[in-house]
Amino acid sequence: MLAVAYGLFFSFSVFLVPLVAEFGWSRGLTAGAMSVSTVVQGILAPVTGVFVDRFGPRRVILVGAVLLSGAFVLGAAIETPWQLYLYTGVVGATGLVGLGWVPMGVLVSRWFRERRGRATGIAYTQGGKALHAAARRETILSAGAIGSPQILQLSGIGPGPLLQQHGIPVVHELPVGENLQDHLQLRMAFRVTGVQTLNTMLHSWPAKVKMALEYAFRRTGPLTMPPSQIGAFAKSDPAQATPNLEYHVQPISLDRFGVPPHPFPAFTASVCNLRPTARGHVRITSADPRAYPAIAPNYLSTAADRAVAAASIRLTRRIVNESAALRPYRPEEFMPGPQFQSEDELVQAAGQIGTTIFHPVGTCKMGRDDDATAVVDAQLRVRGIAGLRVIDASVMPTITSGNTNAPTIMIAERGSRLVRAA
């Protein structure tokens, strides 16, 4: 009860103001609400360590267990001023809770000061100053399938030739950054008539005002919609034992992310291959942590993936053109366009309309001790380095046949148990 009361008090009196200042009223209040929705399941023996993600490093003492999509808590300042607020970030439901001092505007330059093969903390910069944070127990890396391999490589853990190319001493050679997998979505678009879509609504100021008022007073309307309104699983061909395609359908269309929608009514039928055979990589391009890594997903680089892509476009056309429900709206394909018909043309079209669906995984692959392609073991510990774990989507050996959010939360839940049991 004391832990619950403590959490409630700080959620309202300390965390809410910084959350609102950082994220704005809407997201700040949402995060504040999340911070008081926790249920403390027990008090643990304090465990200290360093946790780093896009917010930077912090020293943590884990004091409780909760069901919260968030991360870590009670921390102590290490050499720099820290900003205090409850962190409800992107790592998923970790099963751990407390209070946290979070440094803002930091850049992790490398993971640890190595001592007898053990990770002892991290080096980072803040405000132009080179600093470090020490961990007495463990250092946990949760920077994602792009950030985690980059930080490991900068720390001297990765492919030897790559590290030597950039003048980084090899601390431990592992295939960090290899095995990159992602779901490539093919964004087919169809023009329709006799129905309104978000395309026309977003090009009309009266319609946008109406959407805002409807949400403000009724909490209904387009502003309550998720990114995709229809989802479906299908087989690219009957020989598939289980569905290998996933659809995301939206009442909007655009040439690419970040540009305005088309000025006419249309919808997008996005379809992705759930079990790609292509494997890519993430590799640093410099020893400078500010330099972006090279991300090469190698989409459509295998014959199997090209065949599935062509079959996906054909199946989508058949669903749209033969659907009695859509017939009154006379759908007309304009992305990629009906002129693409042959196998080679469809593969070319897939390359033109294909883009990531933001499911990168696999670059710090989990595997058995006899698996030469594995970076972490079954306990999520980096092989050959004591006191260092990776807990994020990068540990997946193979991409899941569906969205990766829930599996990543599961990894975080499992990882939190492994840390507590250590």
Short mmCIF file of N, CA and C in Angstrom, two decimals, residues 42-150:
data_model
loop_
_atom_site.label_atom_id
_atom_site.label_comp_id
_atom_site.label_asym_id
_atom_site.label_seq_id
_atom_site.Cartn_x
_atom_site.Cartn_y
_atom_site.Cartn_z
N GLY A 42 4.24 -6.21 -5.85
CA GLY A 42 5.16 -6.65 -4.81
C GLY A 42 6.40 -5.80 -4.80
N ILE A 43 7.09 -5.79 -3.70
CA ILE A 43 8.32 -5.02 -3.58
C ILE A 43 9.50 -5.98 -3.77
N LEU A 44 10.40 -5.57 -4.66
CA LEU A 44 11.55 -6.40 -4.96
C LEU A 44 12.77 -5.89 -4.21
N ALA A 45 13.73 -6.76 -4.09
CA ALA A 45 15.03 -6.29 -3.59
C ALA A 45 15.59 -5.31 -4.61
N PRO A 46 16.13 -4.17 -4.17
CA PRO A 46 16.63 -3.17 -5.12
C PRO A 46 17.68 -3.76 -6.05
N VAL A 47 17.56 -3.44 -7.33
CA VAL A 47 18.51 -3.86 -8.35
C VAL A 47 18.98 -2.61 -9.07
N THR A 48 20.25 -2.35 -9.09
CA THR A 48 20.75 -1.15 -9.74
C THR A 48 21.34 -1.49 -11.09
N GLY A 49 21.26 -0.55 -12.00
CA GLY A 49 21.83 -0.77 -13.32
C GLY A 49 21.68 0.47 -14.16
N VAL A 50 22.06 0.38 -15.43
CA VAL A 50 21.93 1.49 -16.37
C VAL A 50 21.03 1.05 -17.50
N PHE A 51 20.03 1.86 -17.79
CA PHE A 51 19.10 1.58 -18.87
C PHE A 51 19.22 2.71 -19.88
N VAL A 52 19.35 2.40 -21.15
CA VAL A 52 19.53 3.43 -22.16
C VAL A 52 18.60 3.17 -23.33
N ASP A 53 17.90 4.21 -23.77
CA ASP A 53 17.14 4.15 -25.01
C ASP A 53 17.21 5.53 -25.62
N ARG A 54 16.19 5.93 -26.39
CA ARG A 54 16.27 7.21 -27.08
C ARG A 54 16.28 8.40 -26.12
N PHE A 55 15.90 8.21 -24.85
CA PHE A 55 15.96 9.29 -23.88
C PHE A 55 17.33 9.41 -23.23
N GLY A 56 18.21 8.45 -23.48
CA GLY A 56 19.54 8.53 -22.90
C GLY A 56 19.69 7.63 -21.70
N PRO A 57 20.84 7.69 -21.02
CA PRO A 57 21.13 6.76 -19.93
C PRO A 57 20.52 7.22 -18.61
N ARG A 58 20.22 6.27 -17.78
CA ARG A 58 19.85 6.59 -16.41
C ARG A 58 20.20 5.41 -15.52
N ARG A 59 20.56 5.72 -14.32
CA ARG A 59 20.83 4.68 -13.33
C ARG A 59 19.52 4.37 -12.65
N VAL A 60 19.22 3.11 -12.48
CA VAL A 60 17.92 2.75 -11.96
C VAL A 60 18.03 1.81 -10.78
N ILE A 61 17.10 1.97 -9.84
CA ILE A 61 16.91 1.01 -8.76
C ILE A 61 15.49 0.50 -8.91
N LEU A 62 15.34 -0.74 -9.25
CA LEU A 62 14.03 -1.30 -9.52
C LEU A 62 13.39 -1.73 -8.21
N VAL A 63 12.23 -1.14 -7.90
CA VAL A 63 11.68 -1.37 -6.57
C VAL A 63 10.31 -2.03 -6.56
N GLY A 64 9.71 -2.24 -7.70
CA GLY A 64 8.39 -2.84 -7.68
C GLY A 64 8.07 -3.54 -8.98
N ALA A 65 7.00 -4.28 -9.00
CA ALA A 65 6.57 -4.96 -10.22
C ALA A 65 5.15 -4.52 -10.55
N VAL A 66 4.91 -4.11 -11.78
CA VAL A 66 3.59 -3.64 -12.17
C VAL A 66 3.26 -4.14 -13.56
N LEU A 67 2.01 -4.00 -13.95
CA LEU A 67 1.58 -4.24 -15.32
C LEU A 67 1.44 -2.88 -15.98
N LEU A 68 2.49 -2.39 -16.56
CA LEU A 68 2.50 -1.05 -17.15
C LEU A 68 3.30 -1.09 -18.43
N SER A 69 2.72 -0.54 -19.51
CA SER A 69 3.49 -0.40 -20.73
C SER A 69 4.40 0.79 -20.52
N GLY A 70 5.57 0.55 -20.00
CA GLY A 70 6.47 1.63 -19.65
C GLY A 70 7.86 1.08 -19.44
N ALA A 71 8.58 1.66 -18.55
CA ALA A 71 9.92 1.16 -18.34
C ALA A 71 10.33 1.28 -16.91
N PHE A 72 11.46 1.92 -16.66
CA PHE A 72 12.05 1.81 -15.36
C PHE A 72 11.83 3.06 -14.53
N VAL A 73 12.22 2.98 -13.28
CA VAL A 73 11.91 4.04 -12.37
C VAL A 73 13.06 4.36 -11.42
N LEU A 74 12.84 4.42 -10.12
CA LEU A 74 13.64 5.16 -9.14
C LEU A 74 15.15 5.19 -9.47
N GLY A 75 15.65 6.37 -9.76
CA GLY A 75 17.03 6.52 -10.18
C GLY A 75 17.78 7.51 -9.32
N ALA A 76 19.04 7.69 -9.59
CA ALA A 76 19.86 8.65 -8.86
C ALA A 76 20.70 9.42 -9.86
N ALA A 77 20.91 10.70 -9.58
CA ALA A 77 21.69 11.54 -10.49
C ALA A 77 23.12 11.03 -10.59
N ILE A 78 23.64 11.02 -11.82
CA ILE A 78 25.02 10.60 -12.02
C ILE A 78 25.73 11.70 -12.80
N GLU A 79 26.44 12.53 -12.13
CA GLU A 79 27.33 13.52 -12.69
C GLU A 79 26.62 14.64 -13.46
N THR A 80 25.33 14.56 -13.69
CA THR A 80 24.64 15.59 -14.46
C THR A 80 23.29 15.87 -13.82
N PRO A 81 22.69 17.03 -14.10
CA PRO A 81 21.31 17.27 -13.65
C PRO A 81 20.37 16.31 -14.36
N TRP A 82 19.35 15.86 -13.67
CA TRP A 82 18.40 14.93 -14.25
C TRP A 82 17.00 15.51 -14.16
N GLN A 83 16.19 15.20 -15.16
CA GLN A 83 14.80 15.64 -15.14
C GLN A 83 13.93 14.51 -14.63
N LEU A 84 13.05 14.82 -13.69
CA LEU A 84 12.25 13.80 -13.03
C LEU A 84 10.87 13.69 -13.66
N TYR A 85 10.53 12.54 -14.18
CA TYR A 85 9.15 12.24 -14.55
C TYR A 85 9.01 10.75 -14.78
N LEU A 86 7.82 10.27 -14.71
CA LEU A 86 7.59 8.84 -14.93
C LEU A 86 7.78 8.53 -16.39
N TYR A 87 8.61 7.56 -16.68
CA TYR A 87 8.91 7.20 -18.05
C TYR A 87 7.95 6.11 -18.49
N THR A 88 7.15 6.43 -19.52
CA THR A 88 6.21 5.44 -20.06
C THR A 88 6.56 5.18 -21.51
N GLY A 89 7.81 4.94 -21.78
CA GLY A 89 8.34 4.97 -23.13
C GLY A 89 8.07 3.75 -23.97
N VAL A 90 8.99 3.47 -24.88
CA VAL A 90 8.71 2.58 -25.98
C VAL A 90 9.16 1.14 -25.77
N VAL A 91 9.76 0.82 -24.64
CA VAL A 91 10.30 -0.51 -24.50
C VAL A 91 9.21 -1.55 -24.29
N GLY A 92 8.03 -1.15 -23.88
CA GLY A 92 6.94 -2.10 -23.69
C GLY A 92 6.71 -2.41 -22.23
N ALA A 93 5.90 -3.40 -21.97
CA ALA A 93 5.54 -3.74 -20.59
C ALA A 93 6.69 -4.48 -19.95
N THR A 94 7.47 -3.79 -19.16
CA THR A 94 8.67 -4.41 -18.59
C THR A 94 8.39 -5.17 -17.32
N GLY A 95 7.29 -4.84 -16.67
CA GLY A 95 7.01 -5.49 -15.40
C GLY A 95 7.77 -4.87 -14.25
N LEU A 96 8.42 -3.73 -14.45
CA LEU A 96 9.19 -3.09 -13.40
C LEU A 96 8.74 -1.65 -13.25
N VAL A 97 8.75 -1.15 -12.04
CA VAL A 97 8.29 0.22 -11.83
C VAL A 97 9.09 0.89 -10.72
N GLY A 98 9.08 2.21 -10.72
CA GLY A 98 9.73 3.00 -9.69
C GLY A 98 9.66 4.45 -10.11
N LEU A 99 10.62 5.24 -9.76
CA LEU A 99 10.68 6.63 -10.15
C LEU A 99 11.98 6.86 -10.89
N GLY A 100 12.00 7.82 -11.83
CA GLY A 100 13.20 7.96 -12.63
C GLY A 100 13.65 9.39 -12.83
N TRP A 101 14.96 9.60 -12.78
CA TRP A 101 15.55 10.86 -13.19
C TRP A 101 16.08 10.63 -14.60
N VAL A 102 15.54 11.36 -15.57
CA VAL A 102 15.87 11.10 -16.97
C VAL A 102 16.65 12.29 -17.53
N PRO A 103 17.85 12.07 -18.05
CA PRO A 103 18.60 13.18 -18.65
C PRO A 103 18.10 13.44 -20.06
N MET A 104 17.96 14.69 -20.44
CA MET A 104 17.46 15.04 -21.76
C MET A 104 18.61 15.51 -22.63
N GLY A 105 18.48 15.30 -23.94
CA GLY A 105 19.46 15.82 -24.88
C GLY A 105 20.81 15.15 -24.80
N VAL A 106 20.84 13.82 -24.58
CA VAL A 106 22.12 13.12 -24.48
C VAL A 106 22.32 12.25 -25.71
N LEU A 107 23.56 11.92 -25.98
CA LEU A 107 23.92 11.05 -27.10
C LEU A 107 24.85 9.98 -26.58
N VAL A 108 24.42 8.73 -26.68
CA VAL A 108 25.26 7.61 -26.23
C VAL A 108 26.35 7.38 -27.27
N SER A 109 27.60 7.40 -26.85
CA SER A 109 28.71 7.22 -27.78
C SER A 109 29.23 5.79 -27.79
N ARG A 110 29.19 5.13 -26.67
CA ARG A 110 29.56 3.72 -26.62
C ARG A 110 28.97 3.13 -25.35
N TRP A 111 28.95 1.80 -25.31
CA TRP A 111 28.16 1.18 -24.27
C TRP A 111 28.85 1.03 -22.93
N PHE A 112 30.11 0.71 -22.92
CA PHE A 112 30.65 0.39 -21.61
C PHE A 112 32.15 0.62 -21.59
N ARG A 113 32.65 0.77 -20.40
CA ARG A 113 34.09 0.71 -20.17
C ARG A 113 34.41 -0.72 -19.80
N GLU A 114 35.01 -1.43 -20.71
CA GLU A 114 35.21 -2.86 -20.55
C GLU A 114 36.27 -3.16 -19.49
N ARG A 115 35.95 -4.08 -18.60
CA ARG A 115 36.90 -4.50 -17.58
C ARG A 115 36.78 -6.01 -17.41
N ARG A 116 37.84 -6.71 -17.84
CA ARG A 116 37.86 -8.18 -17.76
C ARG A 116 36.61 -8.78 -18.39
N GLY A 117 36.27 -8.27 -19.58
CA GLY A 117 35.16 -8.85 -20.33
C GLY A 117 33.80 -8.53 -19.76
N ARG A 118 33.69 -7.47 -18.98
CA ARG A 118 32.40 -7.14 -18.36
C ARG A 118 31.99 -5.72 -18.74
N ALA A 119 30.68 -5.54 -19.00
CA ALA A 119 30.14 -4.21 -19.24
C ALA A 119 29.95 -3.51 -17.91
N THR A 120 30.53 -2.33 -17.79
CA THR A 120 30.47 -1.63 -16.51
C THR A 120 29.71 -0.32 -16.60
N GLY A 121 29.10 0.00 -17.74
CA GLY A 121 28.34 1.24 -17.87
C GLY A 121 28.36 1.76 -19.28
N ILE A 122 28.19 3.06 -19.43
CA ILE A 122 28.16 3.67 -20.75
C ILE A 122 28.92 4.99 -20.75
N ALA A 123 29.33 5.39 -21.94
CA ALA A 123 29.88 6.73 -22.17
C ALA A 123 28.88 7.49 -23.01
N TYR A 124 28.66 8.76 -22.68
CA TYR A 124 27.71 9.56 -23.44
C TYR A 124 28.09 11.02 -23.37
N THR A 125 27.48 11.83 -24.20
CA THR A 125 27.73 13.26 -24.19
C THR A 125 26.43 14.00 -23.92
N GLN A 126 26.55 15.11 -23.21
CA GLN A 126 25.40 15.97 -22.93
C GLN A 126 25.90 17.40 -22.82
N GLY A 127 25.31 18.27 -23.63
CA GLY A 127 25.74 19.66 -23.62
C GLY A 127 27.20 19.84 -23.99
N GLY A 128 27.71 18.95 -24.87
CA GLY A 128 29.09 19.04 -25.29
C GLY A 128 30.09 18.43 -24.33
N LYS A 129 29.62 17.89 -23.21
CA LYS A 129 30.50 17.30 -22.22
C LYS A 129 30.50 15.78 -22.34
N ALA A 130 31.69 15.19 -22.25
CA ALA A 130 31.82 13.73 -22.24
C ALA A 130 31.61 13.22 -20.83
N LEU A 131 30.63 12.35 -20.65
CA LEU A 131 30.26 11.84 -19.33
C LEU A 131 30.18 10.32 -19.36
N HIS A 132 30.00 9.74 -18.21
CA HIS A 132 29.80 8.30 -18.15
C HIS A 132 28.84 7.97 -17.02
N ALA A 133 28.21 6.81 -17.14
CA ALA A 133 27.31 6.30 -16.11
C ALA A 133 27.73 4.87 -15.79
N ALA A 134 27.90 4.58 -14.53
CA ALA A 134 28.39 3.27 -14.11
C ALA A 134 27.24 2.39 -13.64
N ALA A 135 27.38 1.09 -13.90
CA ALA A 135 26.38 0.11 -13.46
C ALA A 135 27.05 -0.91 -12.55
N ARG A 136 26.45 -1.15 -11.40
CA ARG A 136 27.00 -2.14 -10.48
C ARG A 136 26.55 -3.55 -10.84
N ARG A 137 25.40 -3.68 -11.46
CA ARG A 137 24.87 -5.00 -11.76
C ARG A 137 24.87 -5.30 -13.26
N GLU A 138 23.96 -4.67 -14.00
CA GLU A 138 23.83 -4.96 -15.42
C GLU A 138 23.57 -3.68 -16.22
N THR A 139 23.92 -3.75 -17.49
CA THR A 139 23.59 -2.70 -18.44
C THR A 139 22.63 -3.30 -19.46
N ILE A 140 21.52 -2.62 -19.71
CA ILE A 140 20.47 -3.15 -20.58
C ILE A 140 20.33 -2.24 -21.80
N LEU A 141 20.40 -2.82 -22.97
CA LEU A 141 20.29 -2.09 -24.23
C LEU A 141 18.92 -2.35 -24.84
N SER A 142 18.15 -1.28 -25.04
CA SER A 142 16.82 -1.38 -25.63
C SER A 142 16.62 -0.25 -26.63
N ALA A 143 17.54 -0.13 -27.58
CA ALA A 143 17.49 0.95 -28.56
C ALA A 143 16.86 0.53 -29.86
N GLY A 144 16.34 -0.71 -29.95
CA GLY A 144 15.65 -1.15 -31.15
C GLY A 144 16.56 -1.81 -32.16
N ALA A 145 15.95 -2.33 -33.23
CA ALA A 145 16.67 -3.13 -34.21
C ALA A 145 17.64 -2.31 -35.05
N ILE A 146 17.54 -0.97 -34.98
CA ILE A 146 18.50 -0.11 -35.67
C ILE A 146 19.50 0.45 -34.67
N GLY A 147 19.02 0.99 -33.56
CA GLY A 147 19.91 1.64 -32.60
C GLY A 147 20.77 0.67 -31.81
N SER A 148 20.23 -0.48 -31.44
CA SER A 148 21.02 -1.41 -30.62
C SER A 148 22.27 -1.91 -31.34
N PRO A 149 22.16 -2.38 -32.59
CA PRO A 149 23.40 -2.81 -33.25
C PRO A 149 24.38 -1.66 -33.48
N GLN A 150 23.87 -0.45 -33.74
CA GLN A 150 24.77 0.68 -33.93
C GLN A 150 25.59 0.94 -32.67
#
